[in-house]
Amino acid sequence: DLAMIEAKEQGSGRYGVYHTAQGSVRVERFALGNELRRATDRGDFSLQYQPKVDALSGRVCGMEALVRWQHPEFGAVSPGRFIPLAEEMGLIVPLGRWVLNEACRQMAQWQQAGMIPIRMGVNLAGPQIAHERLLQEVDEALAQAGLPASLLDLEITENFVIRQPELTVSKLTQLRERGISLSMDDFGTGYSSLSYLKRLPINTLKIDQSFVRDIGQDRDDEAIVKAIIVMCRSLGIGVLAEGVETSEQLDFLLRHGCHHIQGYYYSRPLDPPALWDFVDQHGMAGSC
Ligand code: C2E
Ligand code: MG
Ligand code: MG
Ligand code: MG
Protein backbone atom coordinates (compact mmCIF):
# COMPACT_ATOMS: atom_id res chain seq x y z
CA ASP A 1 0.00 0.00 0.00
CA LEU A 2 1.70 3.07 -1.32
CA ALA A 3 0.23 5.53 1.18
CA MET A 4 1.62 3.45 4.01
CA ILE A 5 5.03 3.21 2.41
CA GLU A 6 5.06 6.92 1.88
CA ALA A 7 4.14 7.56 5.52
CA LYS A 8 6.92 5.26 6.67
CA GLU A 9 9.45 6.85 4.40
CA GLN A 10 8.54 10.30 5.57
CA GLY A 11 8.67 9.15 9.15
CA SER A 12 12.17 7.80 8.81
CA GLY A 13 13.50 10.32 6.32
CA ARG A 14 14.18 10.06 2.64
CA TYR A 15 17.13 7.76 3.09
CA GLY A 16 15.35 5.93 5.89
CA VAL A 17 16.77 2.70 7.24
CA TYR A 18 14.07 0.13 7.73
CA HIS A 19 13.85 -2.74 10.14
CA THR A 20 13.93 -6.22 8.67
CA ALA A 21 10.26 -6.60 9.46
CA GLN A 22 9.68 -3.82 6.93
CA GLY A 23 11.79 -5.42 4.24
CA SER A 24 8.92 -5.23 1.80
CA VAL A 25 9.23 -1.45 1.90
CA ARG A 26 12.68 -1.68 0.37
CA VAL A 27 11.36 -3.91 -2.38
CA GLU A 28 8.54 -1.51 -3.21
CA ARG A 29 10.92 1.39 -3.26
CA PHE A 30 13.24 -0.45 -5.58
CA ALA A 31 10.32 -1.26 -7.87
CA LEU A 32 9.26 2.38 -7.90
CA GLY A 33 12.79 3.40 -8.84
CA ASN A 34 12.82 1.00 -11.77
CA GLU A 35 9.44 2.22 -12.90
CA LEU A 36 10.61 5.81 -12.66
CA ARG A 37 13.60 5.01 -14.83
CA ARG A 38 11.30 3.49 -17.44
CA ALA A 39 8.90 6.41 -17.29
CA THR A 40 11.78 8.83 -17.73
CA ASP A 41 13.09 6.92 -20.76
CA ARG A 42 9.66 7.11 -22.34
CA GLY A 43 8.65 10.58 -21.15
CA ASP A 44 5.67 8.94 -19.52
CA PHE A 45 4.56 12.02 -17.57
CA SER A 46 2.09 14.83 -17.97
CA LEU A 47 1.92 18.42 -16.82
CA GLN A 48 -0.72 20.35 -14.97
CA TYR A 49 -0.74 24.12 -14.87
CA GLN A 50 -1.62 26.24 -11.88
CA PRO A 51 -2.66 29.85 -12.53
CA LYS A 52 -0.90 32.73 -10.79
CA VAL A 53 -3.41 35.53 -10.27
CA ASP A 54 -3.05 39.25 -9.77
CA ALA A 55 -5.59 39.66 -6.96
CA LEU A 56 -5.99 43.38 -7.64
CA SER A 57 -7.57 42.68 -11.02
CA GLY A 58 -8.55 39.04 -10.56
CA ARG A 59 -6.73 38.25 -13.80
CA VAL A 60 -4.23 35.55 -14.61
CA CYS A 61 -0.68 36.94 -14.57
CA GLY A 62 1.23 33.68 -15.03
CA MET A 63 1.17 29.97 -14.43
CA GLU A 64 3.35 27.17 -13.14
CA ALA A 65 3.91 23.80 -14.80
CA LEU A 66 3.76 20.90 -12.35
CA VAL A 67 4.75 17.40 -13.37
CA ARG A 68 2.41 14.44 -12.89
CA TRP A 69 3.14 10.73 -13.00
CA GLN A 70 0.28 8.31 -13.35
CA HIS A 71 1.53 4.77 -12.90
CA PRO A 72 -0.68 1.90 -14.12
CA GLU A 73 -0.29 -0.03 -10.84
CA PHE A 74 0.76 2.52 -8.25
CA GLY A 75 -1.70 5.15 -9.44
CA ALA A 76 -0.84 8.84 -9.20
CA VAL A 77 2.57 9.21 -7.57
CA SER A 78 3.10 12.69 -6.13
CA PRO A 79 6.08 14.78 -7.26
CA GLY A 80 6.94 15.30 -3.60
CA ARG A 81 7.78 11.60 -3.71
CA PHE A 82 9.27 10.95 -7.14
CA ILE A 83 11.21 14.19 -7.69
CA PRO A 84 13.55 13.46 -4.73
CA LEU A 85 13.84 9.89 -6.01
CA ALA A 86 14.70 11.16 -9.49
CA GLU A 87 17.40 13.34 -7.95
CA GLU A 88 18.85 10.40 -6.03
CA MET A 89 18.82 8.17 -9.09
CA GLY A 90 20.39 10.70 -11.42
CA LEU A 91 17.19 10.95 -13.47
CA ILE A 92 16.28 14.54 -12.73
CA VAL A 93 18.20 15.98 -15.67
CA PRO A 94 16.33 13.97 -18.35
CA LEU A 95 13.05 14.28 -16.44
CA GLY A 96 13.51 18.03 -16.11
CA ARG A 97 14.37 18.29 -19.80
CA TRP A 98 11.10 16.53 -20.63
CA VAL A 99 9.17 18.97 -18.41
CA LEU A 100 10.81 22.01 -19.98
CA ASN A 101 10.19 20.81 -23.53
CA GLU A 102 6.60 19.86 -22.82
CA ALA A 103 5.83 23.15 -21.05
CA CYS A 104 7.25 25.11 -24.00
CA ARG A 105 5.39 22.96 -26.50
CA GLN A 106 2.11 23.51 -24.66
CA MET A 107 2.69 27.24 -24.39
CA ALA A 108 3.38 27.47 -28.14
CA GLN A 109 0.22 25.49 -28.87
CA TRP A 110 -1.85 27.80 -26.70
CA GLN A 111 -0.43 30.81 -28.44
CA GLN A 112 -1.23 29.39 -31.84
CA ALA A 113 -4.77 28.89 -30.58
CA GLY A 114 -4.94 32.58 -29.67
CA MET A 115 -3.97 32.79 -26.03
CA ILE A 116 -2.26 36.01 -25.05
CA PRO A 117 1.41 35.30 -24.25
CA ILE A 118 1.86 34.78 -20.54
CA ARG A 119 4.84 33.76 -18.48
CA MET A 120 5.24 30.11 -17.58
CA GLY A 121 7.04 28.96 -14.45
CA VAL A 122 9.04 25.73 -14.68
CA ASN A 123 10.70 24.19 -11.63
CA LEU A 124 14.43 23.60 -11.87
CA ALA A 125 16.14 21.14 -9.53
CA GLY A 126 19.67 21.69 -8.24
CA PRO A 127 21.34 19.06 -10.45
CA GLN A 128 19.79 20.70 -13.50
CA ILE A 129 21.46 23.99 -12.60
CA ALA A 130 24.78 22.19 -12.19
CA HIS A 131 24.37 20.31 -15.46
CA GLU A 132 26.79 21.49 -18.13
CA ARG A 133 24.19 21.54 -20.90
CA LEU A 134 21.52 23.53 -19.02
CA LEU A 135 21.86 26.66 -21.11
CA GLN A 136 21.83 24.79 -24.42
CA GLU A 137 18.83 22.74 -23.36
CA VAL A 138 16.89 25.82 -22.35
CA ASP A 139 17.81 27.52 -25.64
CA GLU A 140 16.76 24.42 -27.57
CA ALA A 141 13.42 24.11 -25.78
CA LEU A 142 12.57 27.74 -26.53
CA ALA A 143 13.81 27.61 -30.12
CA GLN A 144 11.96 24.39 -30.89
CA ALA A 145 8.72 25.91 -29.63
CA GLY A 146 9.47 29.27 -31.25
CA LEU A 147 9.04 31.11 -27.96
CA PRO A 148 10.79 34.23 -26.65
CA ALA A 149 12.90 33.75 -23.54
CA SER A 150 10.85 36.40 -21.73
CA LEU A 151 7.95 33.95 -21.45
CA LEU A 152 9.94 31.54 -19.33
CA ASP A 153 10.33 31.79 -15.58
CA LEU A 154 12.58 29.24 -13.90
CA GLU A 155 11.80 28.45 -10.26
CA ILE A 156 14.76 27.48 -8.14
CA THR A 157 15.07 26.71 -4.44
CA GLU A 158 17.48 28.14 -1.91
CA ASN A 159 19.33 25.05 -0.85
CA PHE A 160 21.24 24.48 -4.03
CA VAL A 161 22.46 28.05 -4.01
CA ILE A 162 24.26 27.62 -0.74
CA ARG A 163 25.93 24.40 -1.82
CA GLN A 164 27.40 25.86 -5.00
CA PRO A 165 27.08 29.65 -4.83
CA GLU A 166 29.65 30.55 -7.51
CA LEU A 167 28.27 28.13 -10.05
CA THR A 168 24.70 29.13 -9.31
CA VAL A 169 25.34 32.85 -9.65
CA SER A 170 27.12 32.30 -12.96
CA LYS A 171 24.42 30.02 -14.42
CA LEU A 172 21.56 32.20 -13.25
CA THR A 173 23.24 35.31 -14.60
CA GLN A 174 23.53 33.68 -18.01
CA LEU A 175 19.86 32.73 -17.93
CA ARG A 176 18.93 36.30 -17.03
CA GLU A 177 21.07 37.63 -19.86
CA ARG A 178 18.86 35.68 -22.24
CA GLY A 179 15.77 37.42 -20.85
CA ILE A 180 14.53 34.49 -18.80
CA SER A 181 12.93 35.34 -15.45
CA LEU A 182 13.96 33.67 -12.23
CA SER A 183 11.91 32.94 -9.12
CA MET A 184 13.09 31.80 -5.72
CA ASP A 185 10.66 29.02 -4.78
CA ASP A 186 9.65 27.98 -1.23
CA PHE A 187 11.38 31.04 0.17
CA GLY A 188 12.02 30.91 3.89
CA THR A 189 12.32 27.14 4.21
CA GLY A 190 15.92 26.71 3.11
CA TYR A 191 19.25 27.69 4.47
CA SER A 192 20.43 30.43 2.19
CA SER A 193 21.71 33.61 3.73
CA LEU A 194 19.90 36.80 2.91
CA SER A 195 23.10 38.11 1.36
CA TYR A 196 22.64 35.66 -1.53
CA LEU A 197 19.41 37.41 -2.39
CA LYS A 198 21.41 40.49 -3.23
CA ARG A 199 23.92 38.54 -5.33
CA LEU A 200 21.42 36.41 -7.20
CA PRO A 201 19.67 37.86 -10.24
CA ILE A 202 16.23 36.90 -8.91
CA ASN A 203 13.09 38.59 -10.27
CA THR A 204 10.51 37.19 -7.90
CA LEU A 205 10.44 35.58 -4.52
CA LYS A 206 7.75 33.03 -3.75
CA ILE A 207 6.74 33.02 -0.08
CA ASP A 208 6.51 29.39 1.01
CA GLN A 209 3.08 27.99 1.74
CA SER A 210 4.08 26.97 5.26
CA PHE A 211 4.06 30.65 6.27
CA VAL A 212 0.90 31.46 4.35
CA ARG A 213 -0.98 28.53 5.87
CA ASP A 214 -0.85 29.97 9.39
CA ILE A 215 -1.90 33.52 8.57
CA GLY A 216 -4.65 34.36 11.05
CA GLN A 217 -3.39 31.75 13.49
CA ASP A 218 0.27 32.30 14.11
CA ARG A 219 1.63 35.76 14.84
CA ASP A 220 5.18 34.67 14.07
CA ASP A 221 4.28 33.43 10.61
CA GLU A 222 2.39 36.65 9.96
CA ALA A 223 5.45 38.65 11.03
CA ILE A 224 7.65 36.61 8.69
CA VAL A 225 5.28 37.11 5.76
CA LYS A 226 5.15 40.86 6.38
CA ALA A 227 8.93 41.05 6.66
CA ILE A 228 9.46 39.15 3.40
CA ILE A 229 7.08 41.49 1.57
CA VAL A 230 8.81 44.59 2.93
CA MET A 231 12.23 43.16 2.13
CA CYS A 232 11.23 42.38 -1.46
CA ARG A 233 9.91 45.88 -1.89
CA SER A 234 13.12 47.48 -0.66
CA LEU A 235 15.28 45.15 -2.76
CA GLY A 236 13.14 45.80 -5.82
CA ILE A 237 12.17 42.13 -6.13
CA GLY A 238 8.68 40.92 -7.03
CA VAL A 239 6.82 38.87 -4.46
CA LEU A 240 4.22 36.13 -4.82
CA ALA A 241 2.46 34.09 -2.14
CA GLU A 242 1.97 30.36 -2.68
CA GLY A 243 -0.56 28.08 -1.06
CA VAL A 244 -3.23 30.74 -0.60
CA GLU A 245 -6.45 28.92 0.23
CA THR A 246 -8.70 31.30 2.17
CA SER A 247 -10.06 34.82 1.78
CA GLU A 248 -8.58 35.62 5.20
CA GLN A 249 -5.08 34.79 3.91
CA LEU A 250 -5.75 36.75 0.74
CA ASP A 251 -6.95 39.83 2.67
CA PHE A 252 -3.89 39.77 4.88
CA LEU A 253 -1.55 39.53 1.88
CA LEU A 254 -3.32 42.34 0.03
CA ARG A 255 -3.30 44.54 3.12
CA HIS A 256 0.47 44.10 3.34
CA GLY A 257 1.18 44.67 -0.32
CA CYS A 258 1.44 41.20 -1.88
CA HIS A 259 -1.08 40.80 -4.67
CA HIS A 260 0.46 38.07 -6.80
CA ILE A 261 -1.26 34.95 -5.60
CA GLN A 262 -1.04 31.23 -6.31
CA GLY A 263 -3.15 28.69 -4.48
CA TYR A 264 -6.36 26.73 -4.22
CA TYR A 265 -8.22 29.93 -3.36
CA TYR A 266 -8.14 30.66 -7.08
CA SER A 267 -7.38 27.28 -8.57
CA ARG A 268 -5.74 23.92 -8.18
CA PRO A 269 -3.27 22.84 -10.85
CA LEU A 270 -5.30 22.14 -14.01
CA ASP A 271 -5.13 19.99 -17.10
CA PRO A 272 -4.51 22.03 -20.27
CA PRO A 273 -8.17 22.36 -21.36
CA ALA A 274 -9.25 23.48 -17.87
CA LEU A 275 -6.39 25.98 -17.74
CA TRP A 276 -7.58 27.40 -21.04
CA ASP A 277 -11.12 27.77 -19.63
CA PHE A 278 -9.78 29.44 -16.48
CA VAL A 279 -7.81 31.97 -18.50
CA ASP A 280 -10.82 32.53 -20.72
CA GLN A 281 -13.04 33.27 -17.73
CA HIS A 282 -10.63 35.41 -15.73
CA GLY A 283 -8.71 37.25 -18.43
CA MET A 284 -5.03 38.01 -18.36
CA ALA A 285 -2.95 40.82 -16.93
CA GLY A 286 0.72 41.37 -17.59
CA SER A 287 3.18 38.87 -16.24
CA CYS A 288 4.13 37.90 -12.72
P1 C2E B 1 6.33 23.86 -5.72
O1 C2E B 1 7.13 24.15 -6.92
O2 C2E B 1 6.48 24.77 -4.56
O3 C2E B 1 4.82 23.80 -6.22
C1 C2E B 1 3.72 24.13 -5.44
C2 C2E B 1 3.04 22.90 -4.87
O4 C2E B 1 2.01 23.31 -3.98
C3 C2E B 1 2.36 22.03 -5.91
O5 C2E B 1 2.37 20.70 -5.43
C4 C2E B 1 0.93 22.56 -5.88
O6 C2E B 1 -0.01 21.64 -6.37
C5 C2E B 1 0.76 22.81 -4.42
N1 C2E B 1 -0.23 23.84 -4.12
C6 C2E B 1 -0.56 24.91 -4.84
N2 C2E B 1 -1.50 25.66 -4.24
C7 C2E B 1 -1.76 25.06 -3.07
C8 C2E B 1 -2.67 25.35 -1.99
O7 C2E B 1 -3.40 26.33 -1.97
N3 C2E B 1 -2.66 24.48 -0.93
C9 C2E B 1 -1.86 23.38 -0.92
N4 C2E B 1 -1.95 22.59 0.15
N5 C2E B 1 -1.00 23.07 -1.92
C10 C2E B 1 -0.97 23.90 -2.98
P2 C2E B 1 2.86 19.48 -6.35
O8 C2E B 1 2.38 19.65 -7.75
O9 C2E B 1 2.50 18.24 -5.62
O10 C2E B 1 4.43 19.66 -6.38
C11 C2E B 1 5.18 19.55 -5.21
C12 C2E B 1 6.60 19.96 -5.45
O11 C2E B 1 7.24 19.05 -6.35
C13 C2E B 1 6.76 21.33 -6.12
O12 C2E B 1 6.63 22.37 -5.17
C14 C2E B 1 8.15 21.21 -6.68
O13 C2E B 1 9.11 21.41 -5.68
C15 C2E B 1 8.18 19.75 -7.11
N6 C2E B 1 7.87 19.68 -8.55
C16 C2E B 1 6.67 19.62 -9.17
N7 C2E B 1 6.84 19.56 -10.51
C17 C2E B 1 8.18 19.63 -10.73
C18 C2E B 1 8.99 19.63 -11.91
O14 C2E B 1 8.52 19.59 -13.05
N8 C2E B 1 10.35 19.68 -11.73
C19 C2E B 1 10.91 19.73 -10.47
N9 C2E B 1 12.26 19.79 -10.38
N10 C2E B 1 10.18 19.75 -9.36
C20 C2E B 1 8.83 19.71 -9.48
MG1 MG C 1 7.53 25.86 -7.93
MG1 MG D 1 6.85 26.32 -3.74
MG1 MG E 1 3.51 27.93 12.11
Coordinates of C-alpha atoms and ligand atoms in Angstrom, one line a residue:
D1 CA 0.0 0.0 0.0
L2 CA 1.7 3.1 -1.3
A3 CA 0.2 5.5 1.2
M4 CA 1.6 3.5 4.0
I5 CA 5.0 3.2 2.4
E6 CA 5.1 6.9 1.9
A7 CA 4.1 7.6 5.5
K8 CA 6.9 5.3 6.7
E9 CA 9.5 6.9 4.4
Q10 CA 8.5 10.3 5.6
G11 CA 8.7 9.1 9.2
S12 CA 12.2 7.8 8.8
G13 CA 13.5 10.3 6.3
R14 CA 14.2 10.1 2.6
Y15 CA 17.1 7.8 3.1
G16 CA 15.4 5.9 5.9
V17 CA 16.8 2.7 7.2
Y18 CA 14.1 0.1 7.7
H19 CA 13.8 -2.7 10.1
T20 CA 13.9 -6.2 8.7
A21 CA 10.3 -6.6 9.5
Q22 CA 9.7 -3.8 6.9
G23 CA 11.8 -5.4 4.2
S24 CA 8.9 -5.2 1.8
V25 CA 9.2 -1.4 1.9
R26 CA 12.7 -1.7 0.4
V27 CA 11.4 -3.9 -2.4
E28 CA 8.5 -1.5 -3.2
R29 CA 10.9 1.4 -3.3
F30 CA 13.2 -0.4 -5.6
A31 CA 10.3 -1.3 -7.9
L32 CA 9.3 2.4 -7.9
G33 CA 12.8 3.4 -8.8
N34 CA 12.8 1.0 -11.8
E35 CA 9.4 2.2 -12.9
L36 CA 10.6 5.8 -12.7
R37 CA 13.6 5.0 -14.8
R38 CA 11.3 3.5 -17.4
A39 CA 8.9 6.4 -17.3
T40 CA 11.8 8.8 -17.7
D41 CA 13.1 6.9 -20.8
R42 CA 9.7 7.1 -22.3
G43 CA 8.7 10.6 -21.1
D44 CA 5.7 8.9 -19.5
F45 CA 4.6 12.0 -17.6
S46 CA 2.1 14.8 -18.0
L47 CA 1.9 18.4 -16.8
Q48 CA -0.7 20.3 -15.0
Y49 CA -0.7 24.1 -14.9
Q50 CA -1.6 26.2 -11.9
P51 CA -2.7 29.9 -12.5
K52 CA -0.9 32.7 -10.8
V53 CA -3.4 35.5 -10.3
D54 CA -3.0 39.3 -9.8
A55 CA -5.6 39.7 -7.0
L56 CA -6.0 43.4 -7.6
S57 CA -7.6 42.7 -11.0
G58 CA -8.5 39.0 -10.6
R59 CA -6.7 38.3 -13.8
V60 CA -4.2 35.6 -14.6
C61 CA -0.7 36.9 -14.6
G62 CA 1.2 33.7 -15.0
M63 CA 1.2 30.0 -14.4
E64 CA 3.3 27.2 -13.1
A65 CA 3.9 23.8 -14.8
L66 CA 3.8 20.9 -12.3
V67 CA 4.8 17.4 -13.4
R68 CA 2.4 14.4 -12.9
W69 CA 3.1 10.7 -13.0
Q70 CA 0.3 8.3 -13.4
H71 CA 1.5 4.8 -12.9
P72 CA -0.7 1.9 -14.1
E73 CA -0.3 0.0 -10.8
F74 CA 0.8 2.5 -8.3
G75 CA -1.7 5.2 -9.4
A76 CA -0.8 8.8 -9.2
V77 CA 2.6 9.2 -7.6
S78 CA 3.1 12.7 -6.1
P79 CA 6.1 14.8 -7.3
G80 CA 6.9 15.3 -3.6
R81 CA 7.8 11.6 -3.7
F82 CA 9.3 11.0 -7.1
I83 CA 11.2 14.2 -7.7
P84 CA 13.5 13.5 -4.7
L85 CA 13.8 9.9 -6.0
A86 CA 14.7 11.2 -9.5
E87 CA 17.4 13.3 -8.0
E88 CA 18.9 10.4 -6.0
M89 CA 18.8 8.2 -9.1
G90 CA 20.4 10.7 -11.4
L91 CA 17.2 10.9 -13.5
I92 CA 16.3 14.5 -12.7
V93 CA 18.2 16.0 -15.7
P94 CA 16.3 14.0 -18.3
L95 CA 13.0 14.3 -16.4
G96 CA 13.5 18.0 -16.1
R97 CA 14.4 18.3 -19.8
W98 CA 11.1 16.5 -20.6
V99 CA 9.2 19.0 -18.4
L100 CA 10.8 22.0 -20.0
N101 CA 10.2 20.8 -23.5
E102 CA 6.6 19.9 -22.8
A103 CA 5.8 23.2 -21.0
C104 CA 7.3 25.1 -24.0
R105 CA 5.4 23.0 -26.5
Q106 CA 2.1 23.5 -24.7
M107 CA 2.7 27.2 -24.4
A108 CA 3.4 27.5 -28.1
Q109 CA 0.2 25.5 -28.9
W110 CA -1.9 27.8 -26.7
Q111 CA -0.4 30.8 -28.4
Q112 CA -1.2 29.4 -31.8
A113 CA -4.8 28.9 -30.6
G114 CA -4.9 32.6 -29.7
M115 CA -4.0 32.8 -26.0
I116 CA -2.3 36.0 -25.1
P117 CA 1.4 35.3 -24.2
I118 CA 1.9 34.8 -20.5
R119 CA 4.8 33.8 -18.5
M120 CA 5.2 30.1 -17.6
G121 CA 7.0 29.0 -14.4
V122 CA 9.0 25.7 -14.7
N123 CA 10.7 24.2 -11.6
L124 CA 14.4 23.6 -11.9
A125 CA 16.1 21.1 -9.5
G126 CA 19.7 21.7 -8.2
P127 CA 21.3 19.1 -10.5
Q128 CA 19.8 20.7 -13.5
I129 CA 21.5 24.0 -12.6
A130 CA 24.8 22.2 -12.2
H131 CA 24.4 20.3 -15.5
E132 CA 26.8 21.5 -18.1
R133 CA 24.2 21.5 -20.9
L134 CA 21.5 23.5 -19.0
L135 CA 21.9 26.7 -21.1
Q136 CA 21.8 24.8 -24.4
E137 CA 18.8 22.7 -23.4
V138 CA 16.9 25.8 -22.3
D139 CA 17.8 27.5 -25.6
E140 CA 16.8 24.4 -27.6
A141 CA 13.4 24.1 -25.8
L142 CA 12.6 27.7 -26.5
A143 CA 13.8 27.6 -30.1
Q144 CA 12.0 24.4 -30.9
A145 CA 8.7 25.9 -29.6
G146 CA 9.5 29.3 -31.2
L147 CA 9.0 31.1 -28.0
P148 CA 10.8 34.2 -26.7
A149 CA 12.9 33.7 -23.5
S150 CA 10.8 36.4 -21.7
L151 CA 7.9 34.0 -21.5
L152 CA 9.9 31.5 -19.3
D153 CA 10.3 31.8 -15.6
L154 CA 12.6 29.2 -13.9
E155 CA 11.8 28.5 -10.3
I156 CA 14.8 27.5 -8.1
T157 CA 15.1 26.7 -4.4
E158 CA 17.5 28.1 -1.9
N159 CA 19.3 25.0 -0.9
F160 CA 21.2 24.5 -4.0
V161 CA 22.5 28.0 -4.0
I162 CA 24.3 27.6 -0.7
R163 CA 25.9 24.4 -1.8
Q164 CA 27.4 25.9 -5.0
P165 CA 27.1 29.6 -4.8
E166 CA 29.7 30.5 -7.5
L167 CA 28.3 28.1 -10.1
T168 CA 24.7 29.1 -9.3
V169 CA 25.3 32.8 -9.6
S170 CA 27.1 32.3 -13.0
K171 CA 24.4 30.0 -14.4
L172 CA 21.6 32.2 -13.3
T173 CA 23.2 35.3 -14.6
Q174 CA 23.5 33.7 -18.0
L175 CA 19.9 32.7 -17.9
R176 CA 18.9 36.3 -17.0
E177 CA 21.1 37.6 -19.9
R178 CA 18.9 35.7 -22.2
G179 CA 15.8 37.4 -20.9
I180 CA 14.5 34.5 -18.8
S181 CA 12.9 35.3 -15.5
L182 CA 14.0 33.7 -12.2
S183 CA 11.9 32.9 -9.1
M184 CA 13.1 31.8 -5.7
D185 CA 10.7 29.0 -4.8
D186 CA 9.7 28.0 -1.2
F187 CA 11.4 31.0 0.2
G188 CA 12.0 30.9 3.9
T189 CA 12.3 27.1 4.2
G190 CA 15.9 26.7 3.1
Y191 CA 19.2 27.7 4.5
S192 CA 20.4 30.4 2.2
S193 CA 21.7 33.6 3.7
L194 CA 19.9 36.8 2.9
S195 CA 23.1 38.1 1.4
Y196 CA 22.6 35.7 -1.5
L197 CA 19.4 37.4 -2.4
K198 CA 21.4 40.5 -3.2
R199 CA 23.9 38.5 -5.3
L200 CA 21.4 36.4 -7.2
P201 CA 19.7 37.9 -10.2
I202 CA 16.2 36.9 -8.9
N203 CA 13.1 38.6 -10.3
T204 CA 10.5 37.2 -7.9
L205 CA 10.4 35.6 -4.5
K206 CA 7.7 33.0 -3.7
I207 CA 6.7 33.0 -0.1
D208 CA 6.5 29.4 1.0
Q209 CA 3.1 28.0 1.7
S210 CA 4.1 27.0 5.3
F211 CA 4.1 30.7 6.3
V212 CA 0.9 31.5 4.3
R213 CA -1.0 28.5 5.9
D214 CA -0.9 30.0 9.4
I215 CA -1.9 33.5 8.6
G216 CA -4.6 34.4 11.0
Q217 CA -3.4 31.8 13.5
D218 CA 0.3 32.3 14.1
R219 CA 1.6 35.8 14.8
D220 CA 5.2 34.7 14.1
D221 CA 4.3 33.4 10.6
E222 CA 2.4 36.7 10.0
A223 CA 5.4 38.7 11.0
I224 CA 7.6 36.6 8.7
V225 CA 5.3 37.1 5.8
K226 CA 5.2 40.9 6.4
A227 CA 8.9 41.0 6.7
I228 CA 9.5 39.1 3.4
I229 CA 7.1 41.5 1.6
V230 CA 8.8 44.6 2.9
M231 CA 12.2 43.2 2.1
C232 CA 11.2 42.4 -1.5
R233 CA 9.9 45.9 -1.9
S234 CA 13.1 47.5 -0.7
L235 CA 15.3 45.1 -2.8
G236 CA 13.1 45.8 -5.8
I237 CA 12.2 42.1 -6.1
G238 CA 8.7 40.9 -7.0
V239 CA 6.8 38.9 -4.5
L240 CA 4.2 36.1 -4.8
A241 CA 2.5 34.1 -2.1
E242 CA 2.0 30.4 -2.7
G243 CA -0.6 28.1 -1.1
V244 CA -3.2 30.7 -0.6
E245 CA -6.4 28.9 0.2
T246 CA -8.7 31.3 2.2
S247 CA -10.1 34.8 1.8
E248 CA -8.6 35.6 5.2
Q249 CA -5.1 34.8 3.9
L250 CA -5.7 36.8 0.7
D251 CA -7.0 39.8 2.7
F252 CA -3.9 39.8 4.9
L253 CA -1.6 39.5 1.9
L254 CA -3.3 42.3 0.0
R255 CA -3.3 44.5 3.1
H256 CA 0.5 44.1 3.3
G257 CA 1.2 44.7 -0.3
C258 CA 1.4 41.2 -1.9
H259 CA -1.1 40.8 -4.7
H260 CA 0.5 38.1 -6.8
I261 CA -1.3 35.0 -5.6
Q262 CA -1.0 31.2 -6.3
G263 CA -3.1 28.7 -4.5
Y264 CA -6.4 26.7 -4.2
Y265 CA -8.2 29.9 -3.4
Y266 CA -8.1 30.7 -7.1
S267 CA -7.4 27.3 -8.6
R268 CA -5.7 23.9 -8.2
P269 CA -3.3 22.8 -10.9
L270 CA -5.3 22.1 -14.0
D271 CA -5.1 20.0 -17.1
P272 CA -4.5 22.0 -20.3
P273 CA -8.2 22.4 -21.4
A274 CA -9.2 23.5 -17.9
L275 CA -6.4 26.0 -17.7
W276 CA -7.6 27.4 -21.0
D277 CA -11.1 27.8 -19.6
F278 CA -9.8 29.4 -16.5
V279 CA -7.8 32.0 -18.5
D280 CA -10.8 32.5 -20.7
Q281 CA -13.0 33.3 -17.7
H282 CA -10.6 35.4 -15.7
G283 CA -8.7 37.2 -18.4
M284 CA -5.0 38.0 -18.4
A285 CA -3.0 40.8 -16.9
G286 CA 0.7 41.4 -17.6
S287 CA 3.2 38.9 -16.2
C288 CA 4.1 37.9 -12.7
Ligands
C2E1 P1 6.3 23.9 -5.7 O1 7.1 24.1 -6.9 O2 6.5 24.8 -4.6 O3 4.8 23.8 -6.2 C1 3.7 24.1 -5.4 C2 3.0 22.9 -4.9 O4 2.0 23.3 -4.0 C3 2.4 22.0 -5.9 O5 2.4 20.7 -5.4 C4 0.9 22.6 -5.9 O6 0.0 21.6 -6.4 C5 0.8 22.8 -4.4 N1 -0.2 23.8 -4.1 C6 -0.6 24.9 -4.8 N2 -1.5 25.7 -4.2 C7 -1.8 25.1 -3.1 C8 -2.7 25.3 -2.0 O7 -3.4 26.3 -2.0 N3 -2.7 24.5 -0.9 C9 -1.9 23.4 -0.9 N4 -1.9 22.6 0.1 N5 -1.0 23.1 -1.9 C10 -1.0 23.9 -3.0 P2 2.9 19.5 -6.3 O8 2.4 19.6 -7.8 O9 2.5 18.2 -5.6 O10 4.4 19.7 -6.4 C11 5.2 19.6 -5.2 C12 6.6 20.0 -5.5 O11 7.2 19.0 -6.3 C13 6.8 21.3 -6.1 O12 6.6 22.4 -5.2 C14 8.1 21.2 -6.7 O13 9.1 21.4 -5.7 C15 8.2 19.8 -7.1 N6 7.9 19.7 -8.5 C16 6.7 19.6 -9.2 N7 6.8 19.6 -10.5 C17 8.2 19.6 -10.7 C18 9.0 19.6 -11.9 O14 8.5 19.6 -13.1 N8 10.4 19.7 -11.7 C19 10.9 19.7 -10.5 N9 12.3 19.8 -10.4 N10 10.2 19.8 -9.4 C20 8.8 19.7 -9.5
MG2 MG 7.5 25.9 -7.9
MG3 MG 6.9 26.3 -3.7
MG4 MG 3.5 27.9 12.1

